[in-house]
């Protein structure tokens, strides 16, 4: 079992590759479809996922795709289940297993991520359906009063319970404690809070006997709040993020797979690239982007079948750029290549 976990984790952060997070819940996906002028329906959610998963060449840069339960059970128009379609391309199917961040009792404005009830049985079913890795996202909000030690503690505990259950089922847990970058806080404060959260998460992971070699960490980059007037340079973001991770993430963890968290596509790519240029690090430094890989494709497609190929070219382009950044080989000139190579 532990060999399988190690192999899956290593494959997910293989050279030049990272993860596509296509696991938006129906509510989140509908919001994104609506913003792009697309009908909010099961069929349109399916059509977008088919567009992404059938993009030729993307699998050169994508090791695994995180699916939402609905997508895990859907198929291409010609009847190939999505998990099988991915496997046929050598891409590992993954599954989001949390059921969302809900208000935390007695804590003003903080959340606890739910989904532990019945998780053992769900994991067995997902494994049988082809899933070899999973995701659970804890959400930590940040302002002058928050996060409280209470919110950090319960979220860290739940992340570790999820991770232990995944490993029991042969599934690699992606442990995602996301410190939100909404607000006007400084990068100093983001670094301090990100470090406190990571320390709590790794204490719980050890306590609950999670095999560090058989998991991946999906953290936020250390950024100033989006509303802050004091925005650091890309170099400072990369340096602070690496410093924070080196202080708190054991070298036994095979890989870090960043979320993009609402950064612009190019910022998310440039910063990942810089961190890889600053290597080597004790762990692979890769990506698990949602918006950072798909946003341009969704806007281009906008529900119009005539734009399908253009949208696939957008997705292939972002996968190529992000895959290069994962090796420290991205340059902004690559952004010009889209028109030429598609
Ligand atoms: P973003 O890259 O859009 O932040 O999504 C990644 C993710 O899976 C958040 O849970």
mmCIF file of N, CA and C in Angstrom, residues 95-188:
data_model
loop_
_atom_site.group_PDB
_atom_site.id
_atom_site.type_symbol
_atom_site.label_atom_id
_atom_site.label_comp_id
_atom_site.label_asym_id
_atom_site.label_seq_id
_atom_site.Cartn_x
_atom_site.Cartn_y
_atom_site.Cartn_z
ATOM 1 N N UNK A 95 -10.138 13.002 -7.136
ATOM 2 C CA UNK A 95 -11.513 13.340 -6.735
ATOM 3 C C UNK A 95 -11.505 14.283 -5.533
ATOM 4 N N UNK A 96 -12.338 15.323 -5.622
ATOM 5 C CA UNK A 96 -12.521 16.199 -4.452
ATOM 6 C C UNK A 96 -13.496 15.493 -3.510
ATOM 7 N N UNK A 97 -13.118 15.303 -2.270
ATOM 8 C CA UNK A 97 -13.998 14.554 -1.374
ATOM 9 C C UNK A 97 -14.572 15.388 -0.230
ATOM 10 N N UNK A 98 -14.111 16.633 -0.071
ATOM 11 C CA UNK A 98 -14.777 17.427 0.966
ATOM 12 C C UNK A 98 -16.122 17.893 0.420
ATOM 13 N N UNK A 99 -17.014 18.250 1.345
ATOM 14 C CA UNK A 99 -18.340 18.700 0.913
ATOM 15 C C UNK A 99 -18.505 20.201 1.157
ATOM 16 N N UNK A 100 -17.381 20.889 1.286
ATOM 17 C CA UNK A 100 -17.432 22.344 1.316
ATOM 18 C C UNK A 100 -17.165 22.939 2.680
ATOM 19 N N UNK A 101 -16.825 24.220 2.661
ATOM 20 C CA UNK A 101 -16.544 24.963 3.890
ATOM 21 C C UNK A 101 -17.858 25.543 4.416
ATOM 22 N N UNK A 102 -18.201 25.213 5.670
ATOM 23 C CA UNK A 102 -19.458 25.653 6.285
ATOM 24 C C UNK A 102 -19.136 26.548 7.478
ATOM 25 N N UNK A 103 -20.090 27.415 7.883
ATOM 26 C CA UNK A 103 -19.819 28.289 9.034
ATOM 27 C C UNK A 103 -19.418 27.456 10.259
ATOM 28 N N UNK A 104 -18.374 27.903 10.939
ATOM 29 C CA UNK A 104 -17.888 27.208 12.131
ATOM 30 C C UNK A 104 -18.646 27.752 13.347
ATOM 31 N N UNK A 105 -19.281 26.848 14.088
ATOM 32 C CA UNK A 105 -20.108 27.273 15.225
ATOM 33 C C UNK A 105 -19.284 28.084 16.224
ATOM 34 N N UNK A 106 -19.819 29.211 16.621
ATOM 35 C CA UNK A 106 -19.178 30.011 17.663
ATOM 36 C C UNK A 106 -17.992 30.820 17.179
ATOM 37 N N UNK A 107 -17.761 30.810 15.867
ATOM 38 C CA UNK A 107 -16.617 31.567 15.334
ATOM 39 C C UNK A 107 -17.141 32.496 14.250
ATOM 40 N N UNK A 108 -17.037 33.759 14.494
ATOM 41 C CA UNK A 108 -17.636 34.742 13.602
ATOM 42 C C UNK A 108 -16.908 34.780 12.255
ATOM 43 N N UNK A 109 -17.589 34.344 11.213
ATOM 44 C CA UNK A 109 -17.035 34.479 9.861
ATOM 45 C C UNK A 109 -15.980 33.447 9.490
ATOM 46 N N UNK A 110 -15.728 32.457 10.344
ATOM 47 C CA UNK A 110 -14.749 31.428 9.986
ATOM 48 C C UNK A 110 -15.472 30.145 9.584
ATOM 49 N N UNK A 111 -14.756 29.276 8.903
ATOM 50 C CA UNK A 111 -15.418 28.077 8.382
ATOM 51 C C UNK A 111 -14.693 26.803 8.810
ATOM 52 N N UNK A 112 -15.452 25.708 8.752
ATOM 53 C CA UNK A 112 -14.874 24.372 8.911
ATOM 54 C C UNK A 112 -15.274 23.575 7.676
ATOM 55 N N UNK A 113 -14.320 22.872 7.101
ATOM 56 C CA UNK A 113 -14.627 22.070 5.919
ATOM 57 C C UNK A 113 -15.208 20.740 6.359
ATOM 58 N N UNK A 114 -16.343 20.379 5.750
ATOM 59 C CA UNK A 114 -17.050 19.150 6.125
ATOM 60 C C UNK A 114 -16.824 18.046 5.097
ATOM 61 N N UNK A 115 -17.259 16.843 5.457
ATOM 62 C CA UNK A 115 -17.184 15.730 4.507
ATOM 63 C C UNK A 115 -16.602 14.452 5.082
ATOM 64 N N UNK A 116 -16.395 14.400 6.402
ATOM 65 C CA UNK A 116 -15.790 13.190 6.983
ATOM 66 C C UNK A 116 -16.800 12.051 7.136
ATOM 67 N N UNK A 117 -18.082 12.391 7.333
ATOM 68 C CA UNK A 117 -19.068 11.327 7.537
ATOM 69 C C UNK A 117 -19.159 10.444 6.295
ATOM 70 N N UNK A 118 -19.020 9.161 6.477
ATOM 71 C CA UNK A 118 -19.143 8.220 5.352
ATOM 72 C C UNK A 118 -17.960 8.243 4.397
ATOM 73 N N UNK A 119 -16.908 8.975 4.761
ATOM 74 C CA UNK A 119 -15.791 9.146 3.817
ATOM 75 C C UNK A 119 -15.095 7.819 3.495
ATOM 76 N N UNK A 120 -14.958 6.956 4.501
ATOM 77 C CA UNK A 120 -14.255 5.674 4.239
ATOM 78 C C UNK A 120 -14.934 4.919 3.092
ATOM 79 N N UNK A 121 -16.272 4.850 3.117
ATOM 80 C CA UNK A 121 -16.999 4.108 2.065
ATOM 81 C C UNK A 121 -16.914 4.829 0.727
ATOM 82 N N UNK A 122 -16.981 6.144 0.759
ATOM 83 C CA UNK A 122 -16.890 6.892 -0.507
ATOM 84 C C UNK A 122 -15.521 6.691 -1.150
ATOM 85 N N UNK A 123 -14.486 6.655 -0.316
ATOM 86 C CA UNK A 123 -13.130 6.485 -0.865
ATOM 87 C C UNK A 123 -12.987 5.126 -1.548
ATOM 88 N N UNK A 124 -13.584 4.102 -0.953
ATOM 89 C CA UNK A 124 -13.517 2.767 -1.573
ATOM 90 C C UNK A 124 -14.202 2.797 -2.941
ATOM 91 N N UNK A 125 -15.342 3.469 -3.000
ATOM 92 C CA UNK A 125 -16.077 3.550 -4.272
ATOM 93 C C UNK A 125 -15.259 4.332 -5.319
ATOM 94 N N UNK A 126 -14.649 5.424 -4.903
ATOM 95 C CA UNK A 126 -13.859 6.227 -5.851
ATOM 96 C C UNK A 126 -12.620 5.449 -6.320
ATOM 97 N N UNK A 127 -12.014 4.705 -5.401
ATOM 98 C CA UNK A 127 -10.843 3.905 -5.805
ATOM 99 C C UNK A 127 -11.277 2.896 -6.870
ATOM 100 N N UNK A 128 -12.409 2.237 -6.632
ATOM 101 C CA UNK A 128 -12.901 1.253 -7.609
ATOM 102 C C UNK A 128 -13.211 1.920 -8.947
ATOM 103 N N UNK A 129 -13.581 3.192 -8.902
ATOM 104 C CA UNK A 129 -13.883 3.927 -10.141
ATOM 105 C C UNK A 129 -12.645 4.524 -10.799
ATOM 106 N N UNK A 130 -11.457 4.287 -10.210
ATOM 107 C CA UNK A 130 -10.217 4.712 -10.857
ATOM 108 C C UNK A 130 -9.484 5.856 -10.170
ATOM 109 N N UNK A 131 -10.060 6.450 -9.126
ATOM 110 C CA UNK A 131 -9.373 7.579 -8.467
ATOM 111 C C UNK A 131 -8.153 7.076 -7.699
ATOM 112 N N UNK A 132 -7.034 7.765 -7.847
ATOM 113 C CA UNK A 132 -5.835 7.380 -7.111
ATOM 114 C C UNK A 132 -5.318 8.528 -6.245
ATOM 115 N N UNK A 133 -5.997 9.674 -6.326
ATOM 116 C CA UNK A 133 -5.654 10.749 -5.400
ATOM 117 C C UNK A 133 -6.907 11.565 -5.120
ATOM 118 N N UNK A 134 -6.856 12.357 -4.046
ATOM 119 C CA UNK A 134 -8.038 13.110 -3.613
ATOM 120 C C UNK A 134 -7.621 14.488 -3.125
ATOM 121 N N UNK A 135 -8.633 15.334 -2.949
ATOM 122 C CA UNK A 135 -8.366 16.686 -2.453
ATOM 123 C C UNK A 135 -9.364 17.068 -1.367
ATOM 124 N N UNK A 136 -8.875 17.801 -0.391
ATOM 125 C CA UNK A 136 -9.717 18.379 0.680
ATOM 126 C C UNK A 136 -9.170 19.773 0.924
ATOM 127 N N UNK A 137 -10.056 20.757 0.835
ATOM 128 C CA UNK A 137 -9.608 22.149 0.964
ATOM 129 C C UNK A 137 -10.148 22.757 2.247
ATOM 130 N N UNK A 138 -9.229 23.182 3.115
ATOM 131 C CA UNK A 138 -9.598 23.963 4.288
ATOM 132 C C UNK A 138 -9.412 25.430 3.923
ATOM 133 N N UNK A 139 -10.325 26.267 4.364
ATOM 134 C CA UNK A 139 -10.273 27.686 3.999
ATOM 135 C C UNK A 139 -10.025 28.520 5.241
ATOM 136 N N UNK A 140 -8.939 29.274 5.214
ATOM 137 C CA UNK A 140 -8.564 30.111 6.361
ATOM 138 C C UNK A 140 -8.622 31.565 5.912
ATOM 139 N N UNK A 141 -9.519 32.332 6.543
ATOM 140 C CA UNK A 141 -9.582 33.748 6.156
ATOM 141 C C UNK A 141 -8.743 34.582 7.109
ATOM 142 N N UNK A 142 -8.336 35.713 6.602
ATOM 143 C CA UNK A 142 -7.311 36.487 7.299
ATOM 144 C C UNK A 142 -7.731 37.957 7.415
ATOM 145 N N UNK A 143 -7.784 38.463 8.629
ATOM 146 C CA UNK A 143 -7.902 39.911 8.854
ATOM 147 C C UNK A 143 -7.292 40.199 10.223
ATOM 148 N N UNK A 144 -7.593 41.351 10.817
ATOM 149 C CA UNK A 144 -6.924 41.678 12.079
ATOM 150 C C UNK A 144 -7.234 40.671 13.191
ATOM 151 N N UNK A 145 -8.437 40.123 13.189
ATOM 152 C CA UNK A 145 -8.863 39.210 14.256
ATOM 153 C C UNK A 145 -8.697 37.740 13.880
ATOM 154 N N UNK A 146 -8.640 37.450 12.606
ATOM 155 C CA UNK A 146 -8.657 36.074 12.138
ATOM 156 C C UNK A 146 -7.367 35.726 11.429
ATOM 157 N N UNK A 147 -6.985 34.444 11.387
ATOM 158 C CA UNK A 147 -7.735 33.287 11.889
ATOM 159 C C UNK A 147 -7.542 33.092 13.396
ATOM 160 N N UNK A 148 -8.550 32.492 14.035
ATOM 161 C CA UNK A 148 -8.417 32.141 15.450
ATOM 162 C C UNK A 148 -7.722 30.779 15.564
ATOM 163 N N UNK A 149 -7.042 30.551 16.686
ATOM 164 C CA UNK A 149 -6.448 29.221 16.905
ATOM 165 C C UNK A 149 -7.519 28.112 16.828
ATOM 166 N N UNK A 150 -8.740 28.448 17.236
ATOM 167 C CA UNK A 150 -9.854 27.477 17.172
ATOM 168 C C UNK A 150 -10.084 27.025 15.720
ATOM 169 N N UNK A 151 -10.216 27.987 14.807
ATOM 170 C CA UNK A 151 -10.480 27.636 13.403
ATOM 171 C C UNK A 151 -9.292 26.890 12.786
ATOM 172 N N UNK A 152 -8.094 27.326 13.114
ATOM 173 C CA UNK A 152 -6.911 26.635 12.573
ATOM 174 C C UNK A 152 -6.888 25.192 13.085
ATOM 175 N N UNK A 153 -7.139 25.033 14.378
ATOM 176 C CA UNK A 153 -7.050 23.706 14.990
ATOM 177 C C UNK A 153 -8.044 22.710 14.424
ATOM 178 N N UNK A 154 -9.313 23.123 14.302
ATOM 179 C CA UNK A 154 -10.312 22.155 13.827
ATOM 180 C C UNK A 154 -10.102 21.836 12.348
ATOM 181 N N UNK A 155 -9.679 22.825 11.580
ATOM 182 C CA UNK A 155 -9.431 22.549 10.155
ATOM 183 C C UNK A 155 -8.219 21.639 9.955
ATOM 184 N N UNK A 156 -7.179 21.845 10.758
ATOM 185 C CA UNK A 156 -5.996 20.983 10.666
ATOM 186 C C UNK A 156 -6.357 19.553 11.056
ATOM 187 N N UNK A 157 -7.179 19.439 12.099
ATOM 188 C CA UNK A 157 -7.597 18.111 12.554
ATOM 189 C C UNK A 157 -8.386 17.389 11.460
ATOM 190 N N UNK A 158 -9.304 18.104 10.829
ATOM 191 C CA UNK A 158 -10.125 17.481 9.777
ATOM 192 C C UNK A 158 -9.271 17.101 8.570
ATOM 193 N N UNK A 159 -8.314 17.954 8.212
ATOM 194 C CA UNK A 159 -7.422 17.629 7.083
ATOM 195 C C UNK A 159 -6.671 16.325 7.353
ATOM 196 N N UNK A 160 -6.196 16.167 8.584
ATOM 197 C CA UNK A 160 -5.427 14.961 8.912
ATOM 198 C C UNK A 160 -6.332 13.731 8.959
ATOM 199 N N UNK A 161 -7.560 13.887 9.443
ATOM 200 C CA UNK A 161 -8.480 12.731 9.451
ATOM 201 C C UNK A 161 -8.753 12.291 8.024
ATOM 202 N N UNK A 162 -8.984 13.249 7.151
ATOM 203 C CA UNK A 162 -9.206 12.940 5.722
ATOM 204 C C UNK A 162 -7.985 12.245 5.126
ATOM 205 N N UNK A 163 -6.780 12.785 5.426
ATOM 206 C CA UNK A 163 -5.563 12.246 4.820
ATOM 207 C C UNK A 163 -5.330 10.803 5.269
ATOM 208 N N UNK A 164 -5.562 10.530 6.543
ATOM 209 C CA UNK A 164 -5.351 9.169 7.052
ATOM 210 C C UNK A 164 -6.324 8.191 6.379
ATOM 211 N N UNK A 165 -7.578 8.609 6.224
ATOM 212 C CA UNK A 165 -8.571 7.725 5.581
ATOM 213 C C UNK A 165 -8.217 7.476 4.117
ATOM 214 N N UNK A 166 -7.738 8.510 3.428
ATOM 215 C CA UNK A 166 -7.326 8.335 2.023
ATOM 216 C C UNK A 166 -6.233 7.283 1.923
ATOM 217 N N UNK A 167 -5.226 7.413 2.767
ATOM 218 C CA UNK A 167 -4.081 6.494 2.653
ATOM 219 C C UNK A 167 -4.500 5.064 2.952
ATOM 220 N N UNK A 168 -5.415 4.891 3.885
ATOM 221 C CA UNK A 168 -5.942 3.559 4.177
ATOM 222 C C UNK A 168 -6.577 2.947 2.926
ATOM 223 N N UNK A 169 -7.162 3.806 2.068
ATOM 224 C CA UNK A 169 -7.854 3.337 0.858
ATOM 225 C C UNK A 169 -6.933 3.282 -0.364
ATOM 226 N N UNK A 170 -5.647 3.588 -0.189
ATOM 227 C CA UNK A 170 -4.718 3.549 -1.331
ATOM 228 C C UNK A 170 -4.764 4.804 -2.181
ATOM 229 N N UNK A 171 -5.316 5.858 -1.626
ATOM 230 C CA UNK A 171 -5.498 7.118 -2.356
ATOM 231 C C UNK A 171 -4.558 8.173 -1.757
ATOM 232 N N UNK A 172 -3.816 8.874 -2.623
ATOM 233 C CA UNK A 172 -2.900 9.920 -2.158
ATOM 234 C C UNK A 172 -3.703 11.170 -1.785
ATOM 235 N N UNK A 173 -3.609 11.622 -0.545
ATOM 236 C CA UNK A 173 -4.335 12.840 -0.173
ATOM 237 C C UNK A 173 -3.570 14.101 -0.579
ATOM 238 N N UNK A 174 -4.252 14.997 -1.243
ATOM 239 C CA UNK A 174 -3.713 16.348 -1.394
ATOM 240 C C UNK A 174 -4.281 17.143 -0.231
ATOM 241 N N UNK A 175 -3.381 17.654 0.574
ATOM 242 C CA UNK A 175 -3.764 18.382 1.784
ATOM 243 C C UNK A 175 -3.694 19.866 1.447
ATOM 244 N N UNK A 176 -4.862 20.518 1.459
ATOM 245 C CA UNK A 176 -4.931 21.912 0.994
ATOM 246 C C UNK A 176 -5.420 22.847 2.092
ATOM 247 N N UNK A 177 -4.503 23.474 2.819
ATOM 248 C CA UNK A 177 -4.925 24.512 3.752
ATOM 249 C C UNK A 177 -4.753 25.864 3.057
ATOM 250 N N UNK A 178 -5.832 26.403 2.521
ATOM 251 C CA UNK A 178 -5.705 27.645 1.737
ATOM 252 C C UNK A 178 -5.910 28.865 2.621
ATOM 253 N N UNK A 179 -4.861 29.657 2.778
ATOM 254 C CA UNK A 179 -4.993 30.958 3.438
ATOM 255 C C UNK A 179 -5.422 31.933 2.342
ATOM 256 N N UNK A 180 -6.627 32.458 2.483
ATOM 257 C CA UNK A 180 -7.183 33.325 1.426
ATOM 258 C C UNK A 180 -6.403 34.627 1.340
ATOM 259 N N UNK A 181 -6.321 35.148 0.147
ATOM 260 C CA UNK A 181 -5.591 36.394 -0.050
ATOM 261 C C UNK A 181 -6.547 37.581 -0.240
ATOM 262 N N UNK A 182 -7.821 37.358 0.114
ATOM 263 C CA UNK A 182 -8.770 38.476 0.098
ATOM 264 C C UNK A 182 -8.415 39.398 1.255
ATOM 265 N N UNK A 183 -8.544 40.715 1.040
ATOM 266 C CA UNK A 183 -8.273 41.654 2.126
ATOM 267 C C UNK A 183 -7.112 42.559 1.787
ATOM 268 N N UNK A 184 -6.712 43.357 2.774
ATOM 269 C CA UNK A 184 -5.665 44.349 2.495
ATOM 270 C C UNK A 184 -4.437 44.135 3.373
ATOM 271 N N UNK A 185 -4.242 42.880 3.838
ATOM 272 C CA UNK A 185 -3.110 42.595 4.728
ATOM 273 C C UNK A 185 -1.776 42.659 3.976
ATOM 274 N N UNK A 186 -0.721 42.782 4.766
ATOM 275 C CA UNK A 186 0.626 42.847 4.186
ATOM 276 C C UNK A 186 1.149 41.436 3.907
ATOM 277 N N UNK A 187 2.229 41.375 3.145
ATOM 278 C CA UNK A 187 2.844 40.061 2.891
ATOM 279 C C UNK A 187 3.456 39.511 4.181
ATOM 280 N N UNK A 188 3.894 40.387 5.097
ATOM 281 C CA UNK A 188 4.420 39.917 6.390
ATOM 282 C C UNK A 188 3.374 39.094 7.121
#
